[in-house]
Short mmCIF file of C-alpha atoms in Angstrom, two decimals:
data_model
loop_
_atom_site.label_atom_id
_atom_site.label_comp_id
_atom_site.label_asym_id
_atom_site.label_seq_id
_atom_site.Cartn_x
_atom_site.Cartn_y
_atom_site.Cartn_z
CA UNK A 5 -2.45 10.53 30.42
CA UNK A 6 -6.07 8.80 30.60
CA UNK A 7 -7.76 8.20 27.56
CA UNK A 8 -11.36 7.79 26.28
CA UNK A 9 -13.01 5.51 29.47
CA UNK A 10 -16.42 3.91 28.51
CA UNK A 11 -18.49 1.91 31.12
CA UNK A 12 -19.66 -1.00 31.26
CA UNK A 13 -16.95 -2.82 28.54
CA UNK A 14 -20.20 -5.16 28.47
CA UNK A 15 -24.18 -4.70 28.75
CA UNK A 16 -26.52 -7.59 28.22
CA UNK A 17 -30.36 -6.76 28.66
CA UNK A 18 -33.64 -8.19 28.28
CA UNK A 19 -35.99 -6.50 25.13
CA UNK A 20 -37.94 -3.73 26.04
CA UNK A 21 -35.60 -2.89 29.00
CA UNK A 22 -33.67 0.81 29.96
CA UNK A 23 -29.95 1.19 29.19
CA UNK A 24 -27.45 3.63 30.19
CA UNK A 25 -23.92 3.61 28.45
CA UNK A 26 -21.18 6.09 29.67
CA UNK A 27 -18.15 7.88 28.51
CA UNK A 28 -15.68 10.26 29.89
CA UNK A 29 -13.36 11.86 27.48
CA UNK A 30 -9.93 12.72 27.30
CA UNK A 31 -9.95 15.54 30.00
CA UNK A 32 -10.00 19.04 27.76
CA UNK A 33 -11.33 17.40 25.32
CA UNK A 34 -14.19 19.60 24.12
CA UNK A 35 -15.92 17.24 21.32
CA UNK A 36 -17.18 14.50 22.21
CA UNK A 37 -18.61 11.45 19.93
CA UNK A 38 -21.05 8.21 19.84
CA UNK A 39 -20.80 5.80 17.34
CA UNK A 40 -22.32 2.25 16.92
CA UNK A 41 -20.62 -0.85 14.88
CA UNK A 42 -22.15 -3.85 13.98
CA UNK A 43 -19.93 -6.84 12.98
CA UNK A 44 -18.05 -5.85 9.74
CA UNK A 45 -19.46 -2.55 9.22
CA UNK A 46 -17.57 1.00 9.77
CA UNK A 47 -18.51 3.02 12.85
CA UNK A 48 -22.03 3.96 12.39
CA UNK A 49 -22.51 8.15 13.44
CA UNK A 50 -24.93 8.77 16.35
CA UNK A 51 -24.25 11.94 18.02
CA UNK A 52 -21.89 14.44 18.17
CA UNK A 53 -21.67 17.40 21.34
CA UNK A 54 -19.55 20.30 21.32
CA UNK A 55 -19.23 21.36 24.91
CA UNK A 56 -22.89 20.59 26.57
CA UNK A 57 -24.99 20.98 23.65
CA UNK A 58 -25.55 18.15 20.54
CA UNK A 59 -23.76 19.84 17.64
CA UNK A 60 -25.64 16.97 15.48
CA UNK A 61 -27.91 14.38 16.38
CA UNK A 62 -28.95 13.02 12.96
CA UNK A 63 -27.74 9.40 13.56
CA UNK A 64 -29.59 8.34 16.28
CA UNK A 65 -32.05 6.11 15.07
CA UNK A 66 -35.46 7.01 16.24
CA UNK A 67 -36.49 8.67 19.80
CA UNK A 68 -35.80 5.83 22.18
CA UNK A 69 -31.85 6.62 21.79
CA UNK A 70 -31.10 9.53 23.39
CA UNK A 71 -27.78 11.12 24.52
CA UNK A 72 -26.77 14.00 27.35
CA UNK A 73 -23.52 15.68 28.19
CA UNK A 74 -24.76 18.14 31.06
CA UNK A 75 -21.40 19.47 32.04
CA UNK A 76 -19.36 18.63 28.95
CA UNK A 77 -17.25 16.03 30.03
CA UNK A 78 -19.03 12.88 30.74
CA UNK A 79 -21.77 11.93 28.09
CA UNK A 80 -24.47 8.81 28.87
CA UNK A 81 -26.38 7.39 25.67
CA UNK A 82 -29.22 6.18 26.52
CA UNK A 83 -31.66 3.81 25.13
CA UNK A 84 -34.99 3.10 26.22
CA UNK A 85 -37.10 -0.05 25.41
CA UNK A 86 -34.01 -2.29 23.76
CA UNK A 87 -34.94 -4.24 21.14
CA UNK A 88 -32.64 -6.85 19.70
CA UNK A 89 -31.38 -5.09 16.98
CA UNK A 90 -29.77 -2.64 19.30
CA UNK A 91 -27.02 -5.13 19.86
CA UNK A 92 -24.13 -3.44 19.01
CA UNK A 93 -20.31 -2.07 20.11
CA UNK A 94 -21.16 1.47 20.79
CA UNK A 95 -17.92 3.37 20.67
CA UNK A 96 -17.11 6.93 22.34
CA UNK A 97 -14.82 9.16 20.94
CA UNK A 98 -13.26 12.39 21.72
CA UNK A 99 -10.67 15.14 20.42
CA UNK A 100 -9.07 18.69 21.15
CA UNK A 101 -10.94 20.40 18.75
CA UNK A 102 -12.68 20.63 16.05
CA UNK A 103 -11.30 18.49 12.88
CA UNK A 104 -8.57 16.91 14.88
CA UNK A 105 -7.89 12.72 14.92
CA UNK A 106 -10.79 11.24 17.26
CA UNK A 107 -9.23 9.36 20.27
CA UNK A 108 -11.90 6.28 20.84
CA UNK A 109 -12.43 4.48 23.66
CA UNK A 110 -12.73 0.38 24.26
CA UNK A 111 -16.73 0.78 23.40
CA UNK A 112 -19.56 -0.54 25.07
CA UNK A 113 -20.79 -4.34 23.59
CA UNK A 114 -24.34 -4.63 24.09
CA UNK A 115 -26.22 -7.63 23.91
CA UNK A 116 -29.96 -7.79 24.03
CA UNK A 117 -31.32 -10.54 24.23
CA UNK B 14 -25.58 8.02 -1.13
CA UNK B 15 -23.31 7.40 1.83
CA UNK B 16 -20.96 10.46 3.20
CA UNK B 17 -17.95 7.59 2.75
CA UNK B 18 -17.62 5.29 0.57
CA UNK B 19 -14.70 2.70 0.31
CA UNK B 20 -13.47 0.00 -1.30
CA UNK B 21 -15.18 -3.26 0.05
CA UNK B 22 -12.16 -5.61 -0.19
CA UNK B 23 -11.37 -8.32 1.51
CA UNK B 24 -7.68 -7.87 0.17
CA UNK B 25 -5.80 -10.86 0.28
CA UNK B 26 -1.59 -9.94 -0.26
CA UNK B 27 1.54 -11.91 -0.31
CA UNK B 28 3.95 -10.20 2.38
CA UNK B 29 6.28 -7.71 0.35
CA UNK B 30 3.32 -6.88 -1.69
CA UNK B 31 2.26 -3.44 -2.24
CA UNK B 32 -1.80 -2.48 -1.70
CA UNK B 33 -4.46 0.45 -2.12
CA UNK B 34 -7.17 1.12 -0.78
CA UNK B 35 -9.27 4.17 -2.11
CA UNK B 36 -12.53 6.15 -0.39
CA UNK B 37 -14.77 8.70 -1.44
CA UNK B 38 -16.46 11.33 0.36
CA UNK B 39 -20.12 12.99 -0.55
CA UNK B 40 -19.12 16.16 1.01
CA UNK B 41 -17.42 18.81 -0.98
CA UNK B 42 -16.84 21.06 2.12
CA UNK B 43 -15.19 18.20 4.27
CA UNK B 44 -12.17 20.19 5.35
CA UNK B 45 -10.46 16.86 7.17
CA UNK B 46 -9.37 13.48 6.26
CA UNK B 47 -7.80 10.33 8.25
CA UNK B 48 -7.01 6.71 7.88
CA UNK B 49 -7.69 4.70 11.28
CA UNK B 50 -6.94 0.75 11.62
CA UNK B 51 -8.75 -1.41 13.48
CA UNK B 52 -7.65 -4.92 14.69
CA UNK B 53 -10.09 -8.20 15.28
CA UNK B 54 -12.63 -6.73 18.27
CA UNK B 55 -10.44 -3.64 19.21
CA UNK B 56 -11.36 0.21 18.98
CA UNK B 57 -9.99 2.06 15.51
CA UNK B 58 -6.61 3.76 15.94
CA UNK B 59 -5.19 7.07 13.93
CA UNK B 60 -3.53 5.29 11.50
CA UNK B 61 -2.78 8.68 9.83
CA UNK B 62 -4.13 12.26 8.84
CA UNK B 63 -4.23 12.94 5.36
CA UNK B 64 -3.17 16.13 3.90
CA UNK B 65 -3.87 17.99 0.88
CA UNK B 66 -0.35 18.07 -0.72
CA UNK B 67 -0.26 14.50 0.04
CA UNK B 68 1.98 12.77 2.77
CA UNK B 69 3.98 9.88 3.77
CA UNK B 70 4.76 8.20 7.07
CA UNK B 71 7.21 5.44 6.66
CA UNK B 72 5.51 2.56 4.42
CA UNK B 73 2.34 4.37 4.28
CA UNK B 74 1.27 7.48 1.86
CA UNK B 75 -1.60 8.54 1.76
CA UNK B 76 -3.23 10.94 -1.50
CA UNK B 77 -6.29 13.49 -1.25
CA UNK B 78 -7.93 14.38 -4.19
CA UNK B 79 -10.28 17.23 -3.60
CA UNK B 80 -11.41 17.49 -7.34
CA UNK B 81 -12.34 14.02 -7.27
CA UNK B 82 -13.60 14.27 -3.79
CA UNK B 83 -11.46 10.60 -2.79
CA UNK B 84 -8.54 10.13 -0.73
CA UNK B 85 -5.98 7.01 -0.74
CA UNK B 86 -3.66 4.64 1.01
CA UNK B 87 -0.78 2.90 -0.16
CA UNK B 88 0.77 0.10 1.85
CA UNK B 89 4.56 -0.51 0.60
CA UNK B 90 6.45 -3.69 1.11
CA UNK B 91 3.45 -5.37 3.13
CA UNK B 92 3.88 -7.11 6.67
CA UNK B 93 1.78 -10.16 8.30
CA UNK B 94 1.01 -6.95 11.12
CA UNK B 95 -0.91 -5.17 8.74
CA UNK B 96 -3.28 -7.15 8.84
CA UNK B 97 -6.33 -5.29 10.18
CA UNK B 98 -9.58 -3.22 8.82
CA UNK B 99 -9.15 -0.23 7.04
CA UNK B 100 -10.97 2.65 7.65
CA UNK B 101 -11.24 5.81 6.09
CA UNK B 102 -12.62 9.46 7.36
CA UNK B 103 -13.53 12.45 6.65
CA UNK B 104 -15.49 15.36 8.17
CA UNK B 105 -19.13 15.66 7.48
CA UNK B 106 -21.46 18.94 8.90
CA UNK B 107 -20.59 20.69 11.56
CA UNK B 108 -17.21 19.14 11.67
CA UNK B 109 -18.50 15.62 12.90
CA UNK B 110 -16.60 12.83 11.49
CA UNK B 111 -18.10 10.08 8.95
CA UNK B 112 -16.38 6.53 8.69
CA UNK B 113 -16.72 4.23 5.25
CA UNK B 114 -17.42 0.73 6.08
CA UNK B 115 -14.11 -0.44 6.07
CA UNK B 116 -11.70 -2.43 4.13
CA UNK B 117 -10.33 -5.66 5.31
CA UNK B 118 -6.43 -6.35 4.49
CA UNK B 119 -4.98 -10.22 5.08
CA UNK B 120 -1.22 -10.62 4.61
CA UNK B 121 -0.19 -13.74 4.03
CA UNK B 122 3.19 -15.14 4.55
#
């Protein structure tokens, strides 16, 4: 079946500019995650949603990131005036339920420039 | 203190050779565990779960201690395709999942 999808596969922006990334999980998949990875680090936790609502948001890095899932299936992250040290793969990630394997998808590479 | 810490590596192995990598988790409540690989600009993969008794898939076995709060992965009889990042998990509040930075492997012929 169709796994994690995340669109765009790439995102280059100008600082101080609006992003949107998106991700549709595995369908029945109620969890849904955001992480971001930086070149040789482990996935870094954003977000986490169980159904509509954010089970956790302590990762997300100050109040320009912000993150929806309004009918719990698709989620958009979304970050508002990029600054350079946004540049990152964001990955999405979903699974069955709670404390099974995460199923990621290809991630998001975003380049701001 | 991070939620995961691992091993920082890079490991550098002969093919044949056996290797460990070991993690530690902050949480004493985290309830699940995995290993996931990642290859050169890919997305990480379920490598495998880990569970408490210990288990083994093939080449790989992989150890939790919950006393010790770490968990484990051996890598028998090494091949050139193992070559990838190494990255443990385990479950953090609320059941979201934590990843350690990652350990690098290189098998060399």
């Amino acid at each position: 079946g169709a796994g994690v999808s995340q669109t765009p596969s790439n995102k280059v922006t100008e600082k101080g500019k609006y992003v949107e990334l998106r991700c549709d999980p595995i369908s029945g998949h109620t969890a849904l995650y955001w992480y971001r990875q930086s070149l040789g680090q482990g996935p870094e936790f954003l977000i986490y949603f169980q159904g509509t609502g954010a089970a956790d948001d302590s990762g997300l890095p100050n109040d320009r990131f912000f993150a929806v899932r309004p009918e719990g299936s698709v989620s958009t992250l979304k970050i508002q005036r990029t600054e350079r040290g946004d540049s990152a793969v964001y990955l999405c990630a979903s699974n069955e339920r709670p404390g099974s394997p995460l199923h990621f998808g290809n991630g998001t590479r975003l380049t701001v420039t | 203190r991070k939620e995961v810490e691992q091993d920082p590596g890079p490991f550098n192995v002969p093919e044949g050779a056996t290797v460990a990598f070991n993690c530690t988790y902050s949480n004493s409540a985290s309830q699940s565990f995995f290993w996931y690989r990642q290859d050169c600009r890919k997305e990480p993969k379920l490598l495998m779960s880990v569970y408490s008794s210990g288990n083994e898939d093939g080449r790989f076995t992989a150890q939790l201690n919950r006393a010790s709060q770490y968990i484990s992965l051996l890598i028998r009889d090494s091949k050139l395709s193992d070559s990838a990042t190494y990255l443990c998990v385990a479950t953090y509040n609320n059941n979201d999942m934590r990843f350690g930075a990652g350990t690098r492997l290189t098998v060399k012929p």
